[in-house]
Amino acid sequence: MFITGNITRFADGFDFAHQQDIAEVKKATEIGYEINPFNLTSGVAPLRAEVVEQTLKTIVYTEDHFRFYREVPKGKALSNVVQYIKVYGYGQSENVFLPAGENPPFEDHADFARGIAYVKYLGNLRIVQHPATLIQTHIMDVIAAENMAGARHLARQLELALFWGNSKLGPNGTEWYEFDGLYNQVEAVYDLGGEPITEPVVNDIVQMVLDNYGFPNKFYMPPIVYSDLMKQIMGMQRVLLPTKEGGYSVGAPIDVIRTQAGPVGVVPVFFLGKGDFRCPLKKVPAAASHANAATAPASVTAAINASANGAEWNKLKVDTATIRYAVTAVNRYGESAPVYSDAVVLETADFGKSINLTITNASSLQNPPSYFNIYRSDNGKDFYWVKAVPAASQAAGGTTSWSDKNEQMPGYYTAFLGEFNSNVLEFLELLPLTQVPLAQIQPAIRWLLLMYATFVVYAPRKIVTIRNIGLIDNSQVM
């Protein structure tokens, strides 16, 4: 007999069976694909061996995504206040040619200025329950795994802050917990007004760096902008290279652009294309990010300025624009839920006028704001970040004002081109990434990952911020 029980018809391997009999055989021999290890009840599923592969699979960012942090020049900070000297000129005299035997008619001197940067403190608290240290994970020590995760989490925040950090977001523009990133230190700006980057534009930007005595060597950009640039430069050209398998590979990456200043390395940076931080790709949040986040504003009003004052609404390339704002309040714990303004309609005659915002604090201010994030929607599109404004008042019912001239357009990309070496910028560490154990007061192991550092751009006009970068229409690629 093939199997014991009620099924007795298959002794010789051939016969007919009822459908119920076949179902019972199937149930008795099926291993199944149960997911819950505490509910393996069908067939012989309880006998199935479960093996955890001994390799940790990473499905989020890794060290390869931190391109700028890896490449930025690094130095040592000797104090929590970093002071440095900048040279703005070597002399003022127009003529150094003299009559024989005479002294120069003017005394000359170099122009020096002292710069100051404050070291900022980065930290991440990690905890592992004691039983977790005894479990055989087959991957790695659980504390080592948490250390790696914590280091990557800090590196991600650091990479974003190197681009977007702002040290003047305390109330009334006082010192904030972050250091300034490139976006808030670089003084030279090239505004594309929503147009895509092209090769001629790159040469124009390179010329800006040359005019400020710089020698550009790197071009950092979001991957999607890099893709756009490749489409335009490569066009319908085809690069066919034979492979060892006998086929061909198509296409070639652009690593260097030859310019009038020499070769400029092209570096796509993953986090420049993400809206995870306070940047033009960040969308307005739907709700508060933390229970202790700043109290949301009571209201925000928007009104067109009475006269032209240098606004740039013509960059929208429309005859009429409907503009609306969302504002959130922020403190060290997080960001509040948004408050929305009424729509403002701009006619062609208004394109040179700013839109003036007045943000009013809540009448019951449980958590005062340090600064406000301002998001904007143009003609019904999504709300994207355009500005962070320090709170002018932390009192209940207090107001903060800001004028929008459309310098930063919402939802567009940003890139940086210039001279990147230790004479121009430097990441200075007072304390490299360090693990600090904490007292064990429960059956758990707790520790801090700490770093004390700051970021300084010594020559802010030798790098150019390229803002408001648009994308090409793929149908136009030749």
Short mmCIF file of C-alpha atoms in Angstrom, two decimals:
data_model
loop_
_atom_site.label_atom_id
_atom_site.label_comp_id
_atom_site.label_asym_id
_atom_site.label_seq_id
_atom_site.Cartn_x
_atom_site.Cartn_y
_atom_site.Cartn_z
CA MET A 1 0.00 0.00 0.00
CA PHE A 2 1.38 3.41 -1.01
CA ILE A 3 0.20 5.32 2.04
CA THR A 4 -1.62 4.38 5.19
CA GLY A 5 -4.96 5.82 6.27
CA ASN A 6 -8.17 6.11 4.33
CA ILE A 7 -6.43 6.10 0.94
CA THR A 8 -6.00 2.43 -0.10
CA ARG A 9 -6.39 2.41 -3.88
CA PHE A 10 -2.77 2.98 -4.94
CA ALA A 11 -1.17 -0.31 -3.91
CA ASP A 12 0.07 -1.13 -7.40
CA GLY A 13 0.50 2.47 -8.49
CA PHE A 14 -2.42 2.43 -10.98
CA ASP A 15 -6.07 3.09 -10.33
CA PHE A 16 -8.71 5.77 -10.20
CA ALA A 17 -9.31 7.93 -7.13
CA HIS A 18 -11.89 10.33 -5.87
CA GLN A 19 -11.03 14.04 -5.85
CA GLN A 20 -11.08 14.08 -2.06
CA ASP A 21 -8.50 11.28 -1.95
CA ILE A 22 -6.17 13.19 -4.28
CA ALA A 23 -6.54 16.33 -2.15
CA GLU A 24 -5.53 14.38 0.95
CA VAL A 25 -2.42 13.01 -0.78
CA LYS A 26 -1.49 16.50 -1.97
CA LYS A 27 -1.93 17.94 1.52
CA ALA A 28 0.17 15.16 3.07
CA THR A 29 3.15 15.66 0.72
CA GLU A 30 3.16 19.43 0.03
CA ILE A 31 5.93 21.47 1.67
CA GLY A 32 4.22 24.81 1.07
CA TYR A 33 5.47 28.39 1.26
CA GLU A 34 4.42 29.42 4.76
CA ILE A 35 6.08 32.65 5.91
CA ASN A 36 5.17 32.61 9.60
CA PRO A 37 7.55 30.16 11.34
CA PHE A 38 5.02 29.70 14.18
CA ASN A 39 2.24 28.64 11.84
CA LEU A 40 3.79 25.85 9.76
CA THR A 41 0.81 23.50 9.93
CA SER A 42 0.08 22.37 6.37
CA GLY A 43 1.44 19.09 5.05
CA VAL A 44 5.11 18.45 5.83
CA ALA A 45 5.91 22.17 6.10
CA PRO A 46 6.95 21.76 9.77
CA LEU A 47 9.86 19.60 8.53
CA ARG A 48 11.12 22.23 6.10
CA ALA A 49 14.58 23.55 6.97
CA GLU A 50 14.92 27.31 7.10
CA VAL A 51 18.39 28.74 6.42
CA VAL A 52 19.38 32.37 6.90
CA GLU A 53 21.98 33.26 4.30
CA GLN A 54 25.25 34.38 5.87
CA THR A 55 25.43 37.57 3.84
CA LEU A 56 23.84 40.84 4.90
CA LYS A 57 21.91 42.25 1.95
CA THR A 58 21.90 46.05 1.82
CA ILE A 59 18.82 47.51 0.16
CA VAL A 60 19.47 51.17 1.02
CA TYR A 61 22.40 53.54 0.48
CA THR A 62 26.01 52.45 1.00
CA GLU A 63 29.41 54.17 1.15
CA ASP A 64 29.39 54.43 -2.65
CA HIS A 65 26.59 57.01 -2.44
CA PHE A 66 28.66 59.46 -0.37
CA ARG A 67 30.66 60.83 -3.29
CA PHE A 68 31.17 64.39 -2.12
CA TYR A 69 32.02 63.53 1.49
CA ARG A 70 34.65 61.06 0.29
CA GLU A 71 36.23 63.57 -2.09
CA VAL A 72 36.06 66.82 -0.11
CA PRO A 73 39.51 67.84 1.25
CA LYS A 74 39.82 67.09 4.96
CA GLY A 75 41.88 68.70 7.70
CA LYS A 76 42.18 68.94 11.48
CA ALA A 77 40.36 71.50 13.61
CA LEU A 78 42.42 72.50 16.67
CA SER A 79 39.60 74.20 18.57
CA ASN A 80 35.82 74.45 18.61
CA VAL A 81 36.21 77.83 16.86
CA VAL A 82 38.16 77.69 13.59
CA GLN A 83 39.82 80.93 12.50
CA TYR A 84 41.49 81.41 9.15
CA ILE A 85 42.95 84.24 7.08
CA LYS A 86 41.76 85.12 3.59
CA VAL A 87 43.81 87.20 1.12
CA TYR A 88 41.68 89.47 -1.07
CA GLY A 89 44.50 91.34 -2.82
CA TYR A 90 48.26 91.76 -2.99
CA GLY A 91 48.37 95.55 -3.35
CA GLN A 92 46.57 98.67 -4.60
CA SER A 93 49.19 100.64 -6.55
CA GLU A 94 48.42 100.99 -10.25
CA ASN A 95 51.97 101.64 -11.42
CA VAL A 96 55.14 100.01 -10.17
CA PHE A 97 57.47 101.62 -12.71
CA LEU A 98 59.70 104.33 -11.22
CA PRO A 99 62.23 106.97 -12.22
CA ALA A 100 65.77 105.80 -11.57
CA GLY A 101 66.86 106.27 -7.97
CA GLU A 102 63.44 107.17 -6.52
CA ASN A 103 61.17 105.40 -4.06
CA PRO A 104 57.59 104.36 -4.98
CA PRO A 105 55.20 107.27 -4.27
CA PHE A 106 52.75 105.09 -2.28
CA GLU A 107 53.03 102.57 0.51
CA ASP A 108 51.39 99.31 -0.43
CA HIS A 109 49.93 96.36 1.49
CA ALA A 110 47.96 93.18 0.98
CA ASP A 111 44.25 92.92 1.84
CA PHE A 112 43.63 90.36 4.56
CA ALA A 113 40.41 89.32 6.30
CA ARG A 114 39.84 86.95 9.20
CA GLY A 115 37.19 84.26 8.85
CA ILE A 116 35.54 82.27 11.64
CA ALA A 117 33.69 78.96 11.58
CA TYR A 118 32.20 77.15 14.57
CA VAL A 119 32.64 73.43 15.05
CA LYS A 120 29.29 71.60 15.06
CA TYR A 121 28.40 68.42 16.89
CA LEU A 122 26.94 65.34 15.21
CA GLY A 123 25.72 62.33 17.15
CA ASN A 124 23.64 59.19 16.90
CA LEU A 125 22.43 57.10 19.88
CA ARG A 126 22.41 53.32 19.39
CA ILE A 127 21.02 50.59 21.64
CA VAL A 128 21.14 46.77 21.52
CA GLN A 129 19.16 44.63 23.95
CA HIS A 130 21.39 42.14 25.76
CA PRO A 131 19.57 39.01 24.45
CA ALA A 132 20.31 40.20 20.92
CA THR A 133 24.04 39.88 21.60
CA LEU A 134 23.56 36.15 22.33
CA ILE A 135 21.58 35.27 19.23
CA GLN A 136 23.46 33.57 16.40
CA THR A 137 22.55 35.77 13.43
CA HIS A 138 25.01 34.10 11.00
CA ILE A 139 25.69 37.58 9.56
CA MET A 140 27.88 39.60 11.91
CA ASP A 141 28.06 40.69 15.49
CA VAL A 142 24.88 42.68 16.21
CA ILE A 143 26.80 45.56 17.79
CA ALA A 144 29.08 45.74 14.76
CA ALA A 145 26.01 45.75 12.51
CA GLU A 146 24.47 48.63 14.49
CA ASN A 147 27.78 50.51 14.40
CA MET A 148 27.88 50.20 10.62
CA ALA A 149 24.26 51.31 10.34
CA GLY A 150 24.86 54.29 12.63
CA ALA A 151 27.98 55.35 10.72
CA ARG A 152 26.09 55.23 7.41
CA HIS A 153 23.19 57.17 8.88
CA LEU A 154 25.55 59.91 10.06
CA ALA A 155 27.37 59.91 6.72
CA ARG A 156 24.08 60.42 4.88
CA GLN A 157 23.19 63.43 7.02
CA LEU A 158 26.72 64.74 6.62
CA GLU A 159 26.64 64.42 2.83
CA LEU A 160 23.37 66.36 2.71
CA ALA A 161 24.63 69.04 5.12
CA LEU A 162 27.78 69.59 3.03
CA PHE A 163 25.45 70.81 0.29
CA TRP A 164 22.48 72.33 2.15
CA GLY A 165 23.52 73.06 5.75
CA ASN A 166 22.66 76.49 7.19
CA SER A 167 24.30 77.88 10.33
CA LYS A 168 22.09 80.99 10.65
CA LEU A 169 18.67 79.47 11.31
CA GLY A 170 18.49 80.27 15.01
CA PRO A 171 15.88 82.86 16.09
CA ASN A 172 16.65 86.23 14.47
CA GLY A 173 19.42 84.64 12.43
CA THR A 174 21.55 83.51 15.36
CA GLU A 175 23.88 80.51 15.22
CA TRP A 176 22.14 77.19 14.49
CA TYR A 177 23.26 73.60 15.12
CA GLU A 178 24.42 73.02 11.53
CA PHE A 179 27.45 74.27 9.63
CA ASP A 180 26.97 76.06 6.32
CA GLY A 181 26.96 73.88 3.20
CA LEU A 182 27.97 74.90 -0.31
CA TYR A 183 24.52 76.35 -1.05
CA ASN A 184 24.90 78.88 1.78
CA GLN A 185 28.63 79.66 1.40
CA VAL A 186 29.24 79.91 -2.33
CA GLU A 187 28.86 83.50 -3.57
CA ALA A 188 28.89 83.01 -7.36
CA VAL A 189 25.53 81.95 -8.82
CA TYR A 190 24.47 80.96 -12.35
CA ASP A 191 20.69 80.85 -12.75
CA LEU A 192 19.33 78.66 -15.55
CA GLY A 193 15.73 79.73 -14.89
CA GLY A 194 14.34 76.25 -15.55
CA GLU A 195 16.41 75.56 -18.67
CA PRO A 196 18.58 72.42 -18.97
CA ILE A 197 22.37 72.43 -18.76
CA THR A 198 24.13 72.39 -22.13
CA GLU A 199 27.79 72.21 -23.11
CA PRO A 200 27.95 75.95 -24.01
CA VAL A 201 26.47 76.77 -20.58
CA VAL A 202 29.22 74.72 -18.92
CA ASN A 203 31.83 76.86 -20.67
CA ASP A 204 30.07 80.05 -19.53
CA ILE A 205 30.18 78.83 -15.92
CA VAL A 206 33.82 77.83 -16.25
CA GLN A 207 34.55 81.38 -17.40
CA MET A 208 32.93 82.72 -14.21
CA VAL A 209 35.38 80.65 -12.15
CA LEU A 210 38.33 81.85 -14.25
CA ASP A 211 37.26 85.47 -13.81
CA ASN A 212 37.50 84.95 -10.04
CA TYR A 213 41.06 83.52 -10.27
CA GLY A 214 39.93 79.93 -9.93
CA PHE A 215 40.89 76.86 -11.92
CA PRO A 216 37.80 74.61 -12.07
CA ASN A 217 38.40 70.90 -11.77
CA LYS A 218 35.09 69.31 -10.64
CA PHE A 219 31.43 69.48 -11.61
CA TYR A 220 29.07 67.91 -9.04
CA MET A 221 25.50 67.36 -10.24
CA PRO A 222 22.42 65.17 -9.63
CA PRO A 223 22.43 61.88 -11.59
CA ILE A 224 19.36 62.93 -13.62
CA VAL A 225 21.12 66.14 -14.71
CA TYR A 226 24.17 64.04 -15.63
CA SER A 227 21.87 61.85 -17.72
CA ASP A 228 20.46 64.95 -19.41
CA LEU A 229 23.93 66.24 -20.23
CA MET A 230 24.93 62.88 -21.71
CA LYS A 231 21.84 62.85 -23.94
CA GLN A 232 22.71 66.25 -25.35
CA ILE A 233 26.45 65.75 -25.80
CA MET A 234 26.28 62.19 -27.09
CA GLY A 235 23.05 62.70 -29.10
CA MET A 236 22.69 60.13 -31.84
CA GLN A 237 26.38 59.30 -31.77
CA ARG A 238 27.01 55.64 -31.15
CA VAL A 239 30.02 54.30 -29.33
CA LEU A 240 30.33 50.57 -30.04
CA LEU A 241 33.03 48.68 -28.18
CA PRO A 242 33.63 44.94 -28.56
CA THR A 243 33.25 42.78 -25.46
CA LYS A 244 35.18 39.64 -24.61
CA GLU A 245 31.98 37.62 -25.12
CA GLY A 246 31.99 38.59 -28.80
CA GLY A 247 29.23 41.20 -28.66
CA TYR A 248 29.29 44.98 -28.36
CA SER A 249 28.69 47.45 -25.56
CA VAL A 250 26.86 50.67 -26.47
CA GLY A 251 27.45 54.11 -25.03
CA ALA A 252 30.19 55.73 -22.99
CA PRO A 253 30.06 57.78 -19.79
CA ILE A 254 31.23 61.39 -19.70
CA ASP A 255 33.98 61.55 -17.08
CA VAL A 256 35.64 64.79 -18.18
CA ILE A 257 34.58 67.89 -20.11
CA ARG A 258 37.41 69.70 -21.88
CA THR A 259 36.97 73.45 -21.34
CA GLN A 260 38.93 76.67 -21.85
CA ALA A 261 40.25 76.16 -18.28
CA GLY A 262 41.34 72.58 -18.93
CA PRO A 263 39.67 69.27 -18.01
CA VAL A 264 36.76 69.39 -15.56
CA GLY A 265 35.74 66.11 -13.92
CA VAL A 266 32.02 65.30 -14.08
CA VAL A 267 30.74 63.67 -10.89
CA PRO A 268 27.10 62.57 -10.46
CA VAL A 269 26.14 62.73 -6.77
CA PHE A 270 23.21 60.64 -5.60
CA PHE A 271 22.01 62.86 -2.74
CA LEU A 272 22.01 66.02 -4.89
CA GLY A 273 19.05 64.47 -6.66
CA LYS A 274 17.07 63.67 -3.50
CA GLY A 275 14.61 65.80 -1.53
CA ASP A 276 15.53 64.36 1.87
CA PHE A 277 16.92 67.60 3.30
CA ARG A 278 16.08 71.30 3.23
CA CYS A 279 16.54 71.83 -0.52
CA PRO A 280 14.51 72.77 -3.66
CA LEU A 281 13.50 69.11 -4.20
CA LYS A 282 11.93 68.76 -0.74
CA LYS A 283 8.15 68.46 -0.79
CA VAL A 284 5.93 69.90 1.90
CA PRO A 285 5.27 67.38 4.70
CA ALA A 286 1.74 66.19 5.37
CA ALA A 287 2.04 66.24 9.17
CA ALA A 288 4.39 67.15 12.01
CA SER A 289 7.58 65.09 12.10
CA HIS A 290 7.86 64.89 15.91
CA ALA A 291 5.62 65.29 18.96
CA ASN A 292 7.86 68.11 20.23
CA ALA A 293 8.19 69.86 16.86
CA ALA A 294 7.56 73.60 16.75
CA THR A 295 3.94 74.72 16.96
CA ALA A 296 2.48 75.32 13.50
CA PRO A 297 1.94 78.98 12.51
CA ALA A 298 -1.52 80.45 12.92
CA SER A 299 -1.54 81.87 9.40
CA VAL A 300 0.52 83.02 6.43
CA THR A 301 -0.55 85.89 4.17
CA ALA A 302 0.87 86.72 0.75
CA ALA A 303 0.57 90.05 -1.09
CA ILE A 304 2.17 91.52 -4.21
CA ASN A 305 4.58 94.39 -3.56
CA ALA A 306 3.32 97.84 -4.58
CA SER A 307 6.20 98.56 -6.99
CA ALA A 308 8.84 96.69 -8.97
CA ASN A 309 11.85 95.69 -6.86
CA GLY A 310 13.88 93.32 -8.99
CA ALA A 311 11.75 90.17 -8.82
CA GLU A 312 12.30 87.51 -11.50
CA TRP A 313 8.86 86.00 -12.12
CA ASN A 314 9.51 86.19 -15.87
CA LYS A 315 11.51 82.97 -15.41
CA LEU A 316 8.18 81.14 -15.17
CA LYS A 317 7.71 81.79 -18.93
CA VAL A 318 3.95 82.31 -18.66
CA ASP A 319 1.65 85.29 -19.11
CA THR A 320 -0.20 84.74 -15.83
CA ALA A 321 0.95 82.85 -12.75
CA THR A 322 -0.99 81.57 -9.74
CA ILE A 323 1.30 81.31 -6.72
CA ARG A 324 0.51 79.68 -3.39
CA TYR A 325 2.62 79.05 -0.30
CA ALA A 326 2.84 76.50 2.50
CA VAL A 327 4.80 77.30 5.68
CA THR A 328 6.01 75.01 8.46
CA ALA A 329 7.61 75.95 11.78
CA VAL A 330 10.83 74.18 12.77
CA ASN A 331 12.81 73.67 15.98
CA ARG A 332 15.59 71.24 16.89
CA TYR A 333 13.08 68.39 17.30
CA GLY A 334 11.38 68.63 13.95
CA GLU A 335 8.96 70.32 11.57
CA SER A 336 5.32 71.21 12.15
CA ALA A 337 2.34 70.49 9.93
CA PRO A 338 1.98 73.05 7.10
CA VAL A 339 -0.22 76.13 7.00
CA TYR A 340 -1.31 77.35 3.54
CA SER A 341 -1.74 80.83 2.12
CA ASP A 342 -4.41 82.01 -0.25
CA ALA A 343 -3.48 82.03 -3.94
CA VAL A 344 -1.81 85.11 -5.45
CA VAL A 345 -2.32 85.83 -9.16
CA LEU A 346 0.56 87.53 -10.99
CA GLU A 347 -0.09 89.35 -14.26
CA THR A 348 2.67 90.30 -16.69
CA ALA A 349 2.86 93.80 -15.17
CA ASP A 350 3.62 92.22 -11.75
CA PHE A 351 6.57 90.09 -12.83
CA GLY A 352 9.10 92.59 -11.46
CA LYS A 353 7.39 92.76 -8.05
CA SER A 354 8.10 90.51 -5.09
CA ILE A 355 5.44 88.60 -3.18
CA ASN A 356 5.63 89.60 0.49
CA LEU A 357 4.83 86.94 3.09
CA THR A 358 3.81 87.55 6.69
CA ILE A 359 3.93 84.50 8.99
CA THR A 360 2.03 84.78 12.27
CA ASN A 361 2.83 82.56 15.25
CA ALA A 362 0.08 80.63 17.01
CA SER A 363 -1.67 82.38 19.90
CA SER A 364 -0.96 79.36 22.08
CA LEU A 365 2.73 78.72 21.45
CA GLN A 366 3.69 75.49 23.20
CA ASN A 367 6.94 74.96 21.21
CA PRO A 368 8.33 78.25 19.80
CA PRO A 369 9.77 78.13 16.27
CA SER A 370 13.46 78.61 15.52
CA TYR A 371 12.85 79.09 11.80
CA PHE A 372 10.26 78.56 9.09
CA ASN A 373 10.44 76.42 5.96
CA ILE A 374 8.64 78.06 3.05
CA TYR A 375 7.26 75.91 0.23
CA ARG A 376 5.74 77.20 -3.01
CA SER A 377 3.39 75.91 -5.68
CA ASP A 378 3.44 77.49 -9.15
CA ASN A 379 0.27 77.18 -11.24
CA GLY A 380 -1.16 74.26 -9.28
CA LYS A 381 1.98 72.12 -9.21
CA ASP A 382 3.33 70.38 -6.10
CA PHE A 383 4.67 72.41 -3.18
CA TYR A 384 8.48 72.43 -3.00
CA TRP A 385 10.87 74.17 -0.61
CA VAL A 386 12.19 77.58 -1.66
CA LYS A 387 13.53 79.21 1.50
CA ALA A 388 14.31 78.81 5.21
CA VAL A 389 13.69 82.00 7.21
CA PRO A 390 14.77 82.53 10.85
CA ALA A 391 11.90 83.38 13.19
CA ALA A 392 11.89 87.11 13.87
CA SER A 393 9.73 86.52 16.95
CA GLN A 394 9.21 83.55 19.27
CA ALA A 395 6.33 85.21 21.09
CA ALA A 396 2.72 84.12 20.77
CA GLY A 397 1.16 85.99 17.87
CA GLY A 398 4.55 87.31 16.74
CA THR A 399 5.25 87.79 13.04
CA THR A 400 8.05 87.03 10.59
CA SER A 401 8.29 88.55 7.11
CA TRP A 402 10.01 87.49 3.90
CA SER A 403 9.88 88.67 0.29
CA ASP A 404 9.94 86.15 -2.54
CA LYS A 405 11.61 87.40 -5.74
CA ASN A 406 11.67 83.96 -7.41
CA GLU A 407 15.42 83.63 -7.04
CA GLN A 408 14.95 79.97 -6.10
CA MET A 409 12.34 78.10 -8.14
CA PRO A 410 10.55 75.12 -6.54
CA GLY A 411 11.28 71.58 -7.71
CA TYR A 412 14.34 72.36 -9.85
CA TYR A 413 17.82 70.89 -9.59
CA THR A 414 21.10 72.35 -8.29
CA ALA A 415 24.73 71.65 -9.21
CA PHE A 416 28.16 72.98 -8.24
CA LEU A 417 31.13 73.64 -10.52
CA GLY A 418 34.46 75.08 -9.49
CA GLU A 419 37.87 74.55 -7.98
CA PHE A 420 37.74 71.86 -5.33
CA ASN A 421 40.98 71.57 -3.35
CA SER A 422 42.24 72.41 0.14
CA ASN A 423 43.03 76.03 -0.84
CA VAL A 424 39.36 76.62 -1.63
CA LEU A 425 37.41 74.47 0.84
CA GLU A 426 38.02 72.01 3.66
CA PHE A 427 36.12 69.72 6.01
CA LEU A 428 37.77 70.17 9.43
CA GLU A 429 37.41 67.54 12.16
CA LEU A 430 37.90 68.23 15.85
CA LEU A 431 36.80 64.67 16.65
CA PRO A 432 36.64 62.00 13.93
CA LEU A 433 33.75 59.54 14.06
CA THR A 434 34.10 57.93 17.50
CA GLN A 435 32.17 55.36 19.52
CA VAL A 436 31.51 56.47 23.13
CA PRO A 437 30.07 53.76 25.45
CA LEU A 438 27.32 54.83 27.88
CA ALA A 439 26.68 53.55 31.38
CA GLN A 440 24.80 50.22 31.44
CA ILE A 441 21.75 50.79 33.65
CA GLN A 442 19.54 48.09 32.13
CA PRO A 443 20.02 44.78 30.28
CA ALA A 444 20.95 46.67 27.12
CA ILE A 445 24.10 48.13 25.62
CA ARG A 446 23.91 51.81 24.68
CA TRP A 447 26.52 53.95 22.98
CA LEU A 448 26.95 57.18 21.06
CA LEU A 449 28.53 57.70 17.68
CA LEU A 450 29.99 61.21 17.77
CA MET A 451 31.74 63.55 15.36
CA TYR A 452 32.77 67.19 15.89
CA ALA A 453 33.47 69.01 12.66
CA THR A 454 32.85 72.03 10.48
CA PHE A 455 32.97 72.88 6.77
CA VAL A 456 34.70 75.98 5.44
CA VAL A 457 34.78 77.46 1.94
CA TYR A 458 37.81 79.77 1.97
CA ALA A 459 37.28 81.14 -1.54
CA PRO A 460 33.49 81.33 -2.06
CA ARG A 461 33.75 82.85 -5.56
CA LYS A 462 35.89 80.04 -6.98
CA ILE A 463 32.85 77.74 -6.94
CA VAL A 464 29.60 78.46 -8.78
CA THR A 465 26.15 77.37 -7.64
CA ILE A 466 24.06 76.45 -10.69
CA ARG A 467 20.46 76.72 -9.61
CA ASN A 468 17.03 76.19 -11.18
CA ILE A 469 18.24 73.49 -13.58
CA GLY A 470 15.46 72.08 -15.76
CA LEU A 471 15.35 68.90 -17.80
CA ILE A 472 15.15 68.45 -21.55
CA ASP A 473 12.19 66.98 -23.37
CA ASN A 474 13.35 63.50 -24.42
CA SER A 475 11.55 63.91 -27.73
CA GLN A 476 13.99 66.72 -28.57
CA VAL A 477 17.11 64.58 -28.20
CA MET A 478 18.74 64.15 -31.60
#
